[in-house]
Protein backbone atom coordinates (compact mmCIF):
# COMPACT_ATOMS: atom_id res chain seq x y z
CA UNK A 1 0.00 0.00 0.00
CA UNK A 2 2.95 2.37 0.42
CA UNK A 3 3.44 5.08 3.01
CA UNK A 4 0.21 6.85 4.03
CA UNK A 5 -0.01 10.51 3.02
CA UNK A 6 0.34 13.00 5.87
CA UNK A 7 0.11 16.78 6.27
CA UNK A 8 3.13 18.89 7.15
CA UNK A 9 4.55 18.30 10.62
CA UNK A 10 4.83 22.06 11.29
CA UNK A 11 2.44 24.02 9.03
CA UNK A 12 3.57 27.39 10.42
CA UNK A 13 7.14 26.74 9.24
CA UNK A 14 5.96 26.89 5.62
CA UNK A 15 5.28 30.61 6.02
CA UNK A 16 8.51 31.59 7.75
CA UNK A 17 11.01 33.75 5.88
CA UNK A 18 14.51 32.30 6.16
CA UNK A 19 17.64 33.50 4.41
CA UNK A 20 18.99 30.84 2.04
CA UNK A 21 22.71 31.23 1.36
CA UNK A 22 24.80 29.94 -1.54
CA UNK A 23 28.08 30.78 -3.19
CA UNK A 24 26.53 32.46 -6.24
CA UNK A 25 23.38 33.93 -4.71
CA UNK A 26 21.68 34.63 -1.40
CA UNK A 27 17.89 34.50 -1.11
CA UNK A 28 16.71 36.70 1.73
CA UNK A 29 13.26 38.04 2.67
CA UNK A 30 11.89 40.69 0.31
CA UNK A 31 11.95 44.24 1.71
CA UNK A 32 10.16 47.36 0.51
CA UNK A 33 13.53 49.12 0.20
CA UNK A 34 14.57 46.58 -2.46
CA UNK A 35 12.18 48.27 -4.88
CA UNK A 36 14.55 51.24 -5.16
CA UNK A 37 17.01 49.05 -7.07
CA UNK A 38 14.49 47.57 -9.50
CA UNK A 39 14.52 50.26 -12.24
CA UNK A 40 18.31 50.04 -12.61
CA UNK A 41 18.26 46.24 -12.40
CA UNK A 42 15.70 45.98 -15.18
CA UNK A 43 17.97 48.04 -17.43
CA UNK A 44 17.15 49.98 -20.57
CA UNK A 45 13.80 49.69 -22.34
CA UNK A 46 14.73 46.73 -24.55
CA UNK A 47 16.38 44.80 -21.70
CA UNK A 48 13.54 45.51 -19.29
CA UNK A 49 10.99 44.20 -21.78
CA UNK A 50 12.99 40.98 -22.08
CA UNK A 51 13.54 40.51 -18.35
CA UNK A 52 9.88 41.24 -17.46
CA UNK A 53 8.33 39.65 -20.54
CA UNK A 54 6.43 36.83 -18.83
CA UNK A 55 5.29 38.46 -15.61
CA UNK A 56 1.57 38.65 -14.90
CA UNK A 57 1.57 42.31 -13.82
CA UNK A 58 2.64 45.38 -15.73
CA UNK A 59 6.33 46.20 -15.62
CA UNK A 60 7.25 48.93 -13.12
CA UNK A 61 8.88 51.84 -14.93
CA UNK A 62 10.14 53.79 -11.93
CA UNK A 63 10.79 53.37 -8.22
CA UNK A 64 7.26 54.40 -7.24
CA UNK A 65 5.71 51.72 -9.44
CA UNK A 66 8.27 49.19 -8.20
CA UNK A 67 7.31 49.98 -4.61
CA UNK A 68 3.67 49.34 -5.49
CA UNK A 69 4.54 45.90 -6.89
CA UNK A 70 6.65 45.05 -3.84
CA UNK A 71 3.92 46.25 -1.46
CA UNK A 72 1.46 43.92 -3.20
CA UNK A 73 3.88 41.01 -2.75
CA UNK A 74 4.41 41.86 0.90
CA UNK A 75 0.65 42.03 1.46
CA UNK A 76 0.15 38.61 -0.10
CA UNK A 77 2.95 37.37 2.11
CA UNK A 78 1.26 38.82 5.21
CA UNK A 79 -1.93 37.07 4.07
CA UNK A 80 -0.03 33.76 3.94
CA UNK A 81 -0.39 33.49 0.19
CA UNK A 82 3.34 33.53 -0.55
CA UNK A 83 6.88 33.75 0.81
CA UNK A 84 8.96 36.25 -1.17
CA UNK A 85 12.72 36.39 -1.58
CA UNK A 86 15.06 39.01 -2.96
CA UNK A 87 17.93 37.43 -4.87
CA UNK A 88 21.16 39.18 -3.84
CA UNK A 89 24.89 38.94 -4.36
CA UNK A 90 26.43 37.01 -1.44
CA UNK A 91 29.31 39.45 -0.97
CA UNK A 92 27.42 42.73 -0.54
CA UNK A 93 23.69 41.85 -0.35
CA UNK A 94 22.99 43.87 -3.50
CA UNK A 95 19.59 42.96 -5.03
CA UNK A 96 19.74 41.24 -8.42
CA UNK A 97 16.18 39.90 -8.72
CA UNK A 98 13.30 38.19 -6.98
CA UNK A 99 11.62 34.80 -6.54
CA UNK A 100 8.92 33.32 -4.33
CA UNK A 101 6.98 30.39 -3.00
CA UNK A 102 3.20 30.63 -3.55
CA UNK A 103 0.12 28.39 -3.57
CA UNK A 104 1.47 27.13 -0.26
CA UNK A 105 -0.64 24.32 1.22
CA UNK A 106 0.93 22.49 4.18
CA UNK A 107 -2.13 20.23 4.47
CA UNK A 108 -1.11 18.43 1.28
CA UNK A 109 2.58 19.44 1.48
CA UNK A 110 2.69 21.36 -1.76
CA UNK A 111 3.85 24.76 -2.98
CA UNK A 112 4.75 26.51 -6.22
CA UNK A 113 7.89 28.37 -7.23
CA UNK A 114 7.49 31.46 -9.35
CA UNK A 115 7.47 35.21 -9.70
CA UNK A 116 11.12 34.80 -10.61
CA UNK A 117 13.21 37.37 -12.41
CA UNK A 118 16.94 38.05 -12.47
CA UNK A 119 18.81 41.07 -13.83
CA UNK A 120 20.15 40.17 -17.26
CA UNK A 121 23.89 40.40 -16.41
CA UNK A 122 23.34 37.42 -14.07
CA UNK A 123 21.43 35.20 -16.50
CA UNK A 124 24.46 33.07 -17.37
CA UNK A 125 26.27 33.18 -14.06
CA UNK A 126 25.11 30.12 -12.10
CA UNK A 127 22.68 32.25 -10.07
CA UNK A 128 19.53 30.59 -11.38
CA UNK A 129 20.85 27.05 -10.94
CA UNK A 130 21.88 27.71 -7.36
CA UNK A 131 18.69 29.63 -6.54
CA UNK A 132 16.61 26.64 -7.65
CA UNK A 133 18.81 24.29 -5.63
CA UNK A 134 18.32 26.49 -2.54
CA UNK A 135 14.55 26.75 -3.03
CA UNK A 136 14.04 23.06 -3.71
CA UNK A 137 16.26 22.08 -0.78
CA UNK A 138 14.18 24.33 1.43
CA UNK A 139 10.94 22.83 0.12
CA UNK A 140 11.84 19.14 0.16
CA UNK A 141 14.61 18.77 2.73
CA UNK A 142 13.51 21.32 5.33
CA UNK A 143 9.74 21.62 4.95
CA UNK A 144 9.03 18.05 3.85
CA UNK A 145 7.16 18.99 0.67
CA UNK A 146 5.61 16.17 -1.33
CA UNK A 147 5.36 18.21 -4.54
CA UNK A 148 6.63 21.49 -5.99
CA UNK A 149 4.84 23.11 -8.94
CA UNK A 150 5.77 25.61 -11.65
CA UNK A 151 3.30 27.56 -13.81
CA UNK A 152 4.77 28.75 -17.12
CA UNK A 153 3.20 30.82 -19.88
CA UNK A 154 2.51 28.55 -22.85
CA UNK A 155 4.46 30.96 -25.08
CA UNK A 156 7.53 31.02 -22.82
CA UNK A 157 9.56 28.23 -24.40
CA UNK A 158 12.78 29.26 -22.67
CA UNK A 159 11.35 28.87 -19.16
CA UNK A 160 9.61 25.62 -20.07
CA UNK A 161 12.95 24.17 -21.17
CA UNK A 162 14.61 25.45 -17.99
CA UNK A 163 12.00 23.84 -15.73
CA UNK A 164 12.28 20.52 -17.59
CA UNK A 165 16.06 20.72 -17.14
CA UNK A 166 15.51 20.84 -13.37
CA UNK A 167 13.90 17.41 -13.55
CA UNK A 168 10.27 18.54 -13.33
CA UNK A 169 7.55 16.73 -15.29
CA UNK A 170 4.90 18.47 -17.40
CA UNK A 171 1.49 17.60 -15.98
CA UNK A 172 -0.80 19.44 -18.36
CA UNK A 173 -2.02 22.76 -19.72
CA UNK A 174 -4.35 25.00 -17.72
CA UNK A 175 -6.47 26.81 -20.28
CA UNK A 176 -7.33 30.49 -19.72
CA UNK A 177 -5.49 30.22 -16.42
CA UNK A 178 -4.37 33.83 -16.00
CA UNK A 179 -4.68 37.21 -17.65
CA UNK A 180 -1.57 38.85 -19.07
CA UNK A 181 -0.86 42.56 -18.50
CA UNK A 182 -2.06 43.24 -22.07
CA UNK A 183 -5.46 41.76 -21.21
CA UNK A 184 -5.06 38.54 -23.18
CA UNK A 185 -5.84 35.15 -21.68
CA UNK A 186 -2.84 33.03 -20.78
CA UNK A 187 -2.76 29.27 -21.09
CA UNK A 188 -0.33 27.88 -18.52
CA UNK A 189 1.89 24.82 -18.73
CA UNK A 190 2.01 23.16 -15.31
CA UNK A 191 5.11 21.26 -14.23
CA UNK A 192 5.69 19.30 -11.03
CA UNK A 193 8.53 17.71 -9.12
CA UNK A 194 7.70 15.28 -6.32
CA UNK A 195 9.75 14.14 -3.36
CA UNK A 196 10.33 10.91 -5.29
CA UNK A 197 11.95 12.91 -8.12
CA UNK A 198 13.98 15.14 -5.82
CA UNK A 199 17.05 12.99 -5.00
CA UNK A 200 18.00 12.59 -8.67
CA UNK A 201 17.18 16.25 -9.41
CA UNK A 202 19.27 17.43 -6.44
CA UNK A 203 22.27 15.41 -7.61
CA UNK A 204 21.94 16.76 -11.15
CA UNK A 205 21.69 20.36 -9.93
CA UNK A 206 24.81 19.92 -7.82
CA UNK A 207 26.67 18.56 -10.85
CA UNK A 208 25.50 21.52 -12.97
CA UNK A 209 26.60 23.97 -10.30
CA UNK A 210 30.02 22.34 -9.97
CA UNK A 211 30.44 22.43 -13.75
CA UNK A 212 29.52 26.11 -13.72
CA UNK A 213 32.26 26.81 -11.20
CA UNK A 214 34.80 25.03 -13.46
CA UNK A 215 33.80 26.36 -16.88
CA UNK A 216 32.25 29.76 -16.23
CA UNK A 217 28.89 31.10 -17.52
CA UNK A 218 27.20 28.86 -20.07
CA UNK A 219 23.75 28.12 -18.69
CA UNK A 220 20.63 29.33 -20.46
CA UNK A 221 18.11 28.68 -17.66
PDB file of C-alpha atoms in Angstrom:
ATOM      1  CA  UNK A   1       0.000   0.000   0.000  1.00  0.00           C
ATOM      2  CA  UNK A   2       2.950   2.366   0.418  1.00  0.00           C
ATOM      3  CA  UNK A   3       3.437   5.082   3.008  1.00  0.00           C
ATOM      4  CA  UNK A   4       0.209   6.848   4.032  1.00  0.00           C
ATOM      5  CA  UNK A   5      -0.013  10.510   3.019  1.00  0.00           C
ATOM      6  CA  UNK A   6       0.345  12.999   5.866  1.00  0.00           C
ATOM      7  CA  UNK A   7       0.112  16.781   6.272  1.00  0.00           C
ATOM      8  CA  UNK A   8       3.133  18.886   7.147  1.00  0.00           C
ATOM      9  CA  UNK A   9       4.554  18.300  10.623  1.00  0.00           C
ATOM     10  CA  UNK A  10       4.832  22.057  11.286  1.00  0.00           C
ATOM     11  CA  UNK A  11       2.440  24.021   9.027  1.00  0.00           C
ATOM     12  CA  UNK A  12       3.566  27.386  10.424  1.00  0.00           C
ATOM     13  CA  UNK A  13       7.136  26.745   9.242  1.00  0.00           C
ATOM     14  CA  UNK A  14       5.963  26.889   5.623  1.00  0.00           C
ATOM     15  CA  UNK A  15       5.278  30.614   6.019  1.00  0.00           C
ATOM     16  CA  UNK A  16       8.512  31.587   7.754  1.00  0.00           C
ATOM     17  CA  UNK A  17      11.013  33.749   5.876  1.00  0.00           C
ATOM     18  CA  UNK A  18      14.511  32.299   6.157  1.00  0.00           C
ATOM     19  CA  UNK A  19      17.639  33.499   4.411  1.00  0.00           C
ATOM     20  CA  UNK A  20      18.985  30.842   2.040  1.00  0.00           C
ATOM     21  CA  UNK A  21      22.708  31.228   1.357  1.00  0.00           C
ATOM     22  CA  UNK A  22      24.799  29.942  -1.540  1.00  0.00           C
ATOM     23  CA  UNK A  23      28.076  30.782  -3.185  1.00  0.00           C
ATOM     24  CA  UNK A  24      26.529  32.464  -6.240  1.00  0.00           C
ATOM     25  CA  UNK A  25      23.375  33.928  -4.714  1.00  0.00           C
ATOM     26  CA  UNK A  26      21.678  34.626  -1.401  1.00  0.00           C
ATOM     27  CA  UNK A  27      17.889  34.500  -1.109  1.00  0.00           C
ATOM     28  CA  UNK A  28      16.706  36.705   1.735  1.00  0.00           C
ATOM     29  CA  UNK A  29      13.261  38.040   2.671  1.00  0.00           C
ATOM     30  CA  UNK A  30      11.895  40.687   0.306  1.00  0.00           C
ATOM     31  CA  UNK A  31      11.954  44.243   1.712  1.00  0.00           C
ATOM     32  CA  UNK A  32      10.162  47.356   0.506  1.00  0.00           C
ATOM     33  CA  UNK A  33      13.530  49.115   0.199  1.00  0.00           C
ATOM     34  CA  UNK A  34      14.574  46.576  -2.458  1.00  0.00           C
ATOM     35  CA  UNK A  35      12.176  48.271  -4.884  1.00  0.00           C
ATOM     36  CA  UNK A  36      14.550  51.236  -5.160  1.00  0.00           C
ATOM     37  CA  UNK A  37      17.012  49.052  -7.068  1.00  0.00           C
ATOM     38  CA  UNK A  38      14.491  47.568  -9.502  1.00  0.00           C
ATOM     39  CA  UNK A  39      14.522  50.260 -12.238  1.00  0.00           C
ATOM     40  CA  UNK A  40      18.309  50.042 -12.611  1.00  0.00           C
ATOM     41  CA  UNK A  41      18.261  46.240 -12.403  1.00  0.00           C
ATOM     42  CA  UNK A  42      15.701  45.983 -15.178  1.00  0.00           C
ATOM     43  CA  UNK A  43      17.966  48.044 -17.434  1.00  0.00           C
ATOM     44  CA  UNK A  44      17.146  49.983 -20.570  1.00  0.00           C
ATOM     45  CA  UNK A  45      13.799  49.685 -22.341  1.00  0.00           C
ATOM     46  CA  UNK A  46      14.733  46.727 -24.549  1.00  0.00           C
ATOM     47  CA  UNK A  47      16.382  44.801 -21.698  1.00  0.00           C
ATOM     48  CA  UNK A  48      13.543  45.510 -19.286  1.00  0.00           C
ATOM     49  CA  UNK A  49      10.994  44.200 -21.784  1.00  0.00           C
ATOM     50  CA  UNK A  50      12.994  40.979 -22.084  1.00  0.00           C
ATOM     51  CA  UNK A  51      13.535  40.512 -18.347  1.00  0.00           C
ATOM     52  CA  UNK A  52       9.884  41.240 -17.462  1.00  0.00           C
ATOM     53  CA  UNK A  53       8.326  39.649 -20.543  1.00  0.00           C
ATOM     54  CA  UNK A  54       6.427  36.825 -18.830  1.00  0.00           C
ATOM     55  CA  UNK A  55       5.293  38.462 -15.608  1.00  0.00           C
ATOM     56  CA  UNK A  56       1.565  38.652 -14.904  1.00  0.00           C
ATOM     57  CA  UNK A  57       1.566  42.307 -13.819  1.00  0.00           C
ATOM     58  CA  UNK A  58       2.644  45.378 -15.732  1.00  0.00           C
ATOM     59  CA  UNK A  59       6.334  46.202 -15.620  1.00  0.00           C
ATOM     60  CA  UNK A  60       7.247  48.926 -13.118  1.00  0.00           C
ATOM     61  CA  UNK A  61       8.880  51.841 -14.927  1.00  0.00           C
ATOM     62  CA  UNK A  62      10.138  53.793 -11.927  1.00  0.00           C
ATOM     63  CA  UNK A  63      10.792  53.365  -8.216  1.00  0.00           C
ATOM     64  CA  UNK A  64       7.262  54.395  -7.242  1.00  0.00           C
ATOM     65  CA  UNK A  65       5.712  51.724  -9.438  1.00  0.00           C
ATOM     66  CA  UNK A  66       8.266  49.190  -8.201  1.00  0.00           C
ATOM     67  CA  UNK A  67       7.311  49.977  -4.611  1.00  0.00           C
ATOM     68  CA  UNK A  68       3.671  49.337  -5.488  1.00  0.00           C
ATOM     69  CA  UNK A  69       4.538  45.902  -6.886  1.00  0.00           C
ATOM     70  CA  UNK A  70       6.651  45.052  -3.835  1.00  0.00           C
ATOM     71  CA  UNK A  71       3.918  46.249  -1.458  1.00  0.00           C
ATOM     72  CA  UNK A  72       1.460  43.923  -3.201  1.00  0.00           C
ATOM     73  CA  UNK A  73       3.878  41.013  -2.752  1.00  0.00           C
ATOM     74  CA  UNK A  74       4.408  41.858   0.900  1.00  0.00           C
ATOM     75  CA  UNK A  75       0.647  42.033   1.457  1.00  0.00           C
ATOM     76  CA  UNK A  76       0.151  38.610  -0.095  1.00  0.00           C
ATOM     77  CA  UNK A  77       2.953  37.370   2.112  1.00  0.00           C
ATOM     78  CA  UNK A  78       1.264  38.821   5.207  1.00  0.00           C
ATOM     79  CA  UNK A  79      -1.928  37.072   4.068  1.00  0.00           C
ATOM     80  CA  UNK A  80      -0.029  33.763   3.935  1.00  0.00           C
ATOM     81  CA  UNK A  81      -0.386  33.486   0.192  1.00  0.00           C
ATOM     82  CA  UNK A  82       3.341  33.530  -0.551  1.00  0.00           C
ATOM     83  CA  UNK A  83       6.876  33.753   0.813  1.00  0.00           C
ATOM     84  CA  UNK A  84       8.956  36.246  -1.168  1.00  0.00           C
ATOM     85  CA  UNK A  85      12.723  36.395  -1.577  1.00  0.00           C
ATOM     86  CA  UNK A  86      15.062  39.010  -2.963  1.00  0.00           C
ATOM     87  CA  UNK A  87      17.933  37.430  -4.866  1.00  0.00           C
ATOM     88  CA  UNK A  88      21.157  39.181  -3.836  1.00  0.00           C
ATOM     89  CA  UNK A  89      24.895  38.936  -4.362  1.00  0.00           C
ATOM     90  CA  UNK A  90      26.432  37.013  -1.437  1.00  0.00           C
ATOM     91  CA  UNK A  91      29.307  39.454  -0.971  1.00  0.00           C
ATOM     92  CA  UNK A  92      27.423  42.727  -0.538  1.00  0.00           C
ATOM     93  CA  UNK A  93      23.686  41.846  -0.350  1.00  0.00           C
ATOM     94  CA  UNK A  94      22.991  43.872  -3.502  1.00  0.00           C
ATOM     95  CA  UNK A  95      19.589  42.963  -5.032  1.00  0.00           C
ATOM     96  CA  UNK A  96      19.737  41.244  -8.424  1.00  0.00           C
ATOM     97  CA  UNK A  97      16.183  39.899  -8.715  1.00  0.00           C
ATOM     98  CA  UNK A  98      13.295  38.191  -6.975  1.00  0.00           C
ATOM     99  CA  UNK A  99      11.625  34.804  -6.545  1.00  0.00           C
ATOM    100  CA  UNK A 100       8.922  33.323  -4.331  1.00  0.00           C
ATOM    101  CA  UNK A 101       6.976  30.387  -3.002  1.00  0.00           C
ATOM    102  CA  UNK A 102       3.200  30.634  -3.551  1.00  0.00           C
ATOM    103  CA  UNK A 103       0.115  28.392  -3.574  1.00  0.00           C
ATOM    104  CA  UNK A 104       1.465  27.125  -0.264  1.00  0.00           C
ATOM    105  CA  UNK A 105      -0.644  24.317   1.216  1.00  0.00           C
ATOM    106  CA  UNK A 106       0.933  22.489   4.179  1.00  0.00           C
ATOM    107  CA  UNK A 107      -2.134  20.231   4.475  1.00  0.00           C
ATOM    108  CA  UNK A 108      -1.111  18.427   1.282  1.00  0.00           C
ATOM    109  CA  UNK A 109       2.582  19.436   1.481  1.00  0.00           C
ATOM    110  CA  UNK A 110       2.691  21.362  -1.763  1.00  0.00           C
ATOM    111  CA  UNK A 111       3.850  24.757  -2.979  1.00  0.00           C
ATOM    112  CA  UNK A 112       4.746  26.513  -6.219  1.00  0.00           C
ATOM    113  CA  UNK A 113       7.892  28.370  -7.230  1.00  0.00           C
ATOM    114  CA  UNK A 114       7.489  31.459  -9.355  1.00  0.00           C
ATOM    115  CA  UNK A 115       7.469  35.207  -9.698  1.00  0.00           C
ATOM    116  CA  UNK A 116      11.121  34.798 -10.609  1.00  0.00           C
ATOM    117  CA  UNK A 117      13.209  37.375 -12.415  1.00  0.00           C
ATOM    118  CA  UNK A 118      16.944  38.051 -12.465  1.00  0.00           C
ATOM    119  CA  UNK A 119      18.806  41.066 -13.833  1.00  0.00           C
ATOM    120  CA  UNK A 120      20.145  40.172 -17.264  1.00  0.00           C
ATOM    121  CA  UNK A 121      23.890  40.399 -16.407  1.00  0.00           C
ATOM    122  CA  UNK A 122      23.335  37.418 -14.072  1.00  0.00           C
ATOM    123  CA  UNK A 123      21.426  35.204 -16.503  1.00  0.00           C
ATOM    124  CA  UNK A 124      24.462  33.071 -17.366  1.00  0.00           C
ATOM    125  CA  UNK A 125      26.270  33.177 -14.057  1.00  0.00           C
ATOM    126  CA  UNK A 126      25.110  30.120 -12.104  1.00  0.00           C
ATOM    127  CA  UNK A 127      22.684  32.255 -10.073  1.00  0.00           C
ATOM    128  CA  UNK A 128      19.527  30.591 -11.375  1.00  0.00           C
ATOM    129  CA  UNK A 129      20.852  27.048 -10.941  1.00  0.00           C
ATOM    130  CA  UNK A 130      21.876  27.709  -7.357  1.00  0.00           C
ATOM    131  CA  UNK A 131      18.694  29.629  -6.537  1.00  0.00           C
ATOM    132  CA  UNK A 132      16.607  26.642  -7.652  1.00  0.00           C
ATOM    133  CA  UNK A 133      18.809  24.290  -5.628  1.00  0.00           C
ATOM    134  CA  UNK A 134      18.319  26.486  -2.540  1.00  0.00           C
ATOM    135  CA  UNK A 135      14.548  26.753  -3.033  1.00  0.00           C
ATOM    136  CA  UNK A 136      14.039  23.064  -3.713  1.00  0.00           C
ATOM    137  CA  UNK A 137      16.258  22.082  -0.780  1.00  0.00           C
ATOM    138  CA  UNK A 138      14.178  24.332   1.435  1.00  0.00           C
ATOM    139  CA  UNK A 139      10.940  22.830   0.117  1.00  0.00           C
ATOM    140  CA  UNK A 140      11.836  19.141   0.156  1.00  0.00           C
ATOM    141  CA  UNK A 141      14.607  18.771   2.735  1.00  0.00           C
ATOM    142  CA  UNK A 142      13.511  21.321   5.331  1.00  0.00           C
ATOM    143  CA  UNK A 143       9.740  21.622   4.954  1.00  0.00           C
ATOM    144  CA  UNK A 144       9.030  18.053   3.848  1.00  0.00           C
ATOM    145  CA  UNK A 145       7.164  18.988   0.665  1.00  0.00           C
ATOM    146  CA  UNK A 146       5.610  16.166  -1.334  1.00  0.00           C
ATOM    147  CA  UNK A 147       5.364  18.213  -4.536  1.00  0.00           C
ATOM    148  CA  UNK A 148       6.627  21.494  -5.990  1.00  0.00           C
ATOM    149  CA  UNK A 149       4.840  23.105  -8.938  1.00  0.00           C
ATOM    150  CA  UNK A 150       5.768  25.608 -11.651  1.00  0.00           C
ATOM    151  CA  UNK A 151       3.302  27.563 -13.810  1.00  0.00           C
ATOM    152  CA  UNK A 152       4.771  28.753 -17.116  1.00  0.00           C
ATOM    153  CA  UNK A 153       3.200  30.824 -19.880  1.00  0.00           C
ATOM    154  CA  UNK A 154       2.509  28.549 -22.851  1.00  0.00           C
ATOM    155  CA  UNK A 155       4.456  30.957 -25.076  1.00  0.00           C
ATOM    156  CA  UNK A 156       7.531  31.015 -22.816  1.00  0.00           C
ATOM    157  CA  UNK A 157       9.558  28.226 -24.404  1.00  0.00           C
ATOM    158  CA  UNK A 158      12.780  29.257 -22.669  1.00  0.00           C
ATOM    159  CA  UNK A 159      11.352  28.867 -19.160  1.00  0.00           C
ATOM    160  CA  UNK A 160       9.607  25.617 -20.066  1.00  0.00           C
ATOM    161  CA  UNK A 161      12.950  24.174 -21.171  1.00  0.00           C
ATOM    162  CA  UNK A 162      14.613  25.447 -17.993  1.00  0.00           C
ATOM    163  CA  UNK A 163      12.000  23.835 -15.731  1.00  0.00           C
ATOM    164  CA  UNK A 164      12.285  20.521 -17.589  1.00  0.00           C
ATOM    165  CA  UNK A 165      16.062  20.718 -17.142  1.00  0.00           C
ATOM    166  CA  UNK A 166      15.515  20.841 -13.372  1.00  0.00           C
ATOM    167  CA  UNK A 167      13.896  17.405 -13.549  1.00  0.00           C
ATOM    168  CA  UNK A 168      10.271  18.538 -13.333  1.00  0.00           C
ATOM    169  CA  UNK A 169       7.548  16.734 -15.294  1.00  0.00           C
ATOM    170  CA  UNK A 170       4.905  18.469 -17.398  1.00  0.00           C
ATOM    171  CA  UNK A 171       1.487  17.598 -15.985  1.00  0.00           C
ATOM    172  CA  UNK A 172      -0.795  19.443 -18.364  1.00  0.00           C
ATOM    173  CA  UNK A 173      -2.020  22.758 -19.721  1.00  0.00           C
ATOM    174  CA  UNK A 174      -4.347  24.996 -17.722  1.00  0.00           C
ATOM    175  CA  UNK A 175      -6.469  26.812 -20.279  1.00  0.00           C
ATOM    176  CA  UNK A 176      -7.326  30.489 -19.720  1.00  0.00           C
ATOM    177  CA  UNK A 177      -5.488  30.216 -16.421  1.00  0.00           C
ATOM    178  CA  UNK A 178      -4.367  33.826 -15.995  1.00  0.00           C
ATOM    179  CA  UNK A 179      -4.678  37.210 -17.645  1.00  0.00           C
ATOM    180  CA  UNK A 180      -1.566  38.848 -19.071  1.00  0.00           C
ATOM    181  CA  UNK A 181      -0.858  42.564 -18.502  1.00  0.00           C
ATOM    182  CA  UNK A 182      -2.056  43.239 -22.072  1.00  0.00           C
ATOM    183  CA  UNK A 183      -5.464  41.762 -21.206  1.00  0.00           C
ATOM    184  CA  UNK A 184      -5.062  38.537 -23.183  1.00  0.00           C
ATOM    185  CA  UNK A 185      -5.837  35.146 -21.680  1.00  0.00           C
ATOM    186  CA  UNK A 186      -2.837  33.030 -20.778  1.00  0.00           C
ATOM    187  CA  UNK A 187      -2.765  29.266 -21.087  1.00  0.00           C
ATOM    188  CA  UNK A 188      -0.334  27.882 -18.518  1.00  0.00           C
ATOM    189  CA  UNK A 189       1.891  24.819 -18.734  1.00  0.00           C
ATOM    190  CA  UNK A 190       2.010  23.156 -15.308  1.00  0.00           C
ATOM    191  CA  UNK A 191       5.108  21.262 -14.228  1.00  0.00           C
ATOM    192  CA  UNK A 192       5.686  19.299 -11.034  1.00  0.00           C
ATOM    193  CA  UNK A 193       8.531  17.710  -9.122  1.00  0.00           C
ATOM    194  CA  UNK A 194       7.703  15.278  -6.321  1.00  0.00           C
ATOM    195  CA  UNK A 195       9.749  14.142  -3.357  1.00  0.00           C
ATOM    196  CA  UNK A 196      10.331  10.905  -5.292  1.00  0.00           C
ATOM    197  CA  UNK A 197      11.949  12.913  -8.117  1.00  0.00           C
ATOM    198  CA  UNK A 198      13.979  15.138  -5.819  1.00  0.00           C
ATOM    199  CA  UNK A 199      17.047  12.992  -4.997  1.00  0.00           C
ATOM    200  CA  UNK A 200      17.997  12.593  -8.671  1.00  0.00           C
ATOM    201  CA  UNK A 201      17.176  16.246  -9.406  1.00  0.00           C
ATOM    202  CA  UNK A 202      19.265  17.426  -6.444  1.00  0.00           C
ATOM    203  CA  UNK A 203      22.271  15.409  -7.605  1.00  0.00           C
ATOM    204  CA  UNK A 204      21.939  16.757 -11.154  1.00  0.00           C
ATOM    205  CA  UNK A 205      21.689  20.357  -9.930  1.00  0.00           C
ATOM    206  CA  UNK A 206      24.809  19.917  -7.825  1.00  0.00           C
ATOM    207  CA  UNK A 207      26.674  18.562 -10.852  1.00  0.00           C
ATOM    208  CA  UNK A 208      25.503  21.518 -12.967  1.00  0.00           C
ATOM    209  CA  UNK A 209      26.602  23.965 -10.300  1.00  0.00           C
ATOM    210  CA  UNK A 210      30.024  22.337  -9.975  1.00  0.00           C
ATOM    211  CA  UNK A 211      30.436  22.434 -13.753  1.00  0.00           C
ATOM    212  CA  UNK A 212      29.524  26.107 -13.719  1.00  0.00           C
ATOM    213  CA  UNK A 213      32.265  26.809 -11.205  1.00  0.00           C
ATOM    214  CA  UNK A 214      34.800  25.028 -13.463  1.00  0.00           C
ATOM    215  CA  UNK A 215      33.796  26.364 -16.877  1.00  0.00           C
ATOM    216  CA  UNK A 216      32.247  29.757 -16.228  1.00  0.00           C
ATOM    217  CA  UNK A 217      28.891  31.095 -17.516  1.00  0.00           C
ATOM    218  CA  UNK A 218      27.200  28.863 -20.070  1.00  0.00           C
ATOM    219  CA  UNK A 219      23.745  28.116 -18.686  1.00  0.00           C
ATOM    220  CA  UNK A 220      20.627  29.335 -20.455  1.00  0.00           C
ATOM    221  CA  UNK A 221      18.111  28.677 -17.657  1.00  0.00           C
TER     222      UNK A 221
END
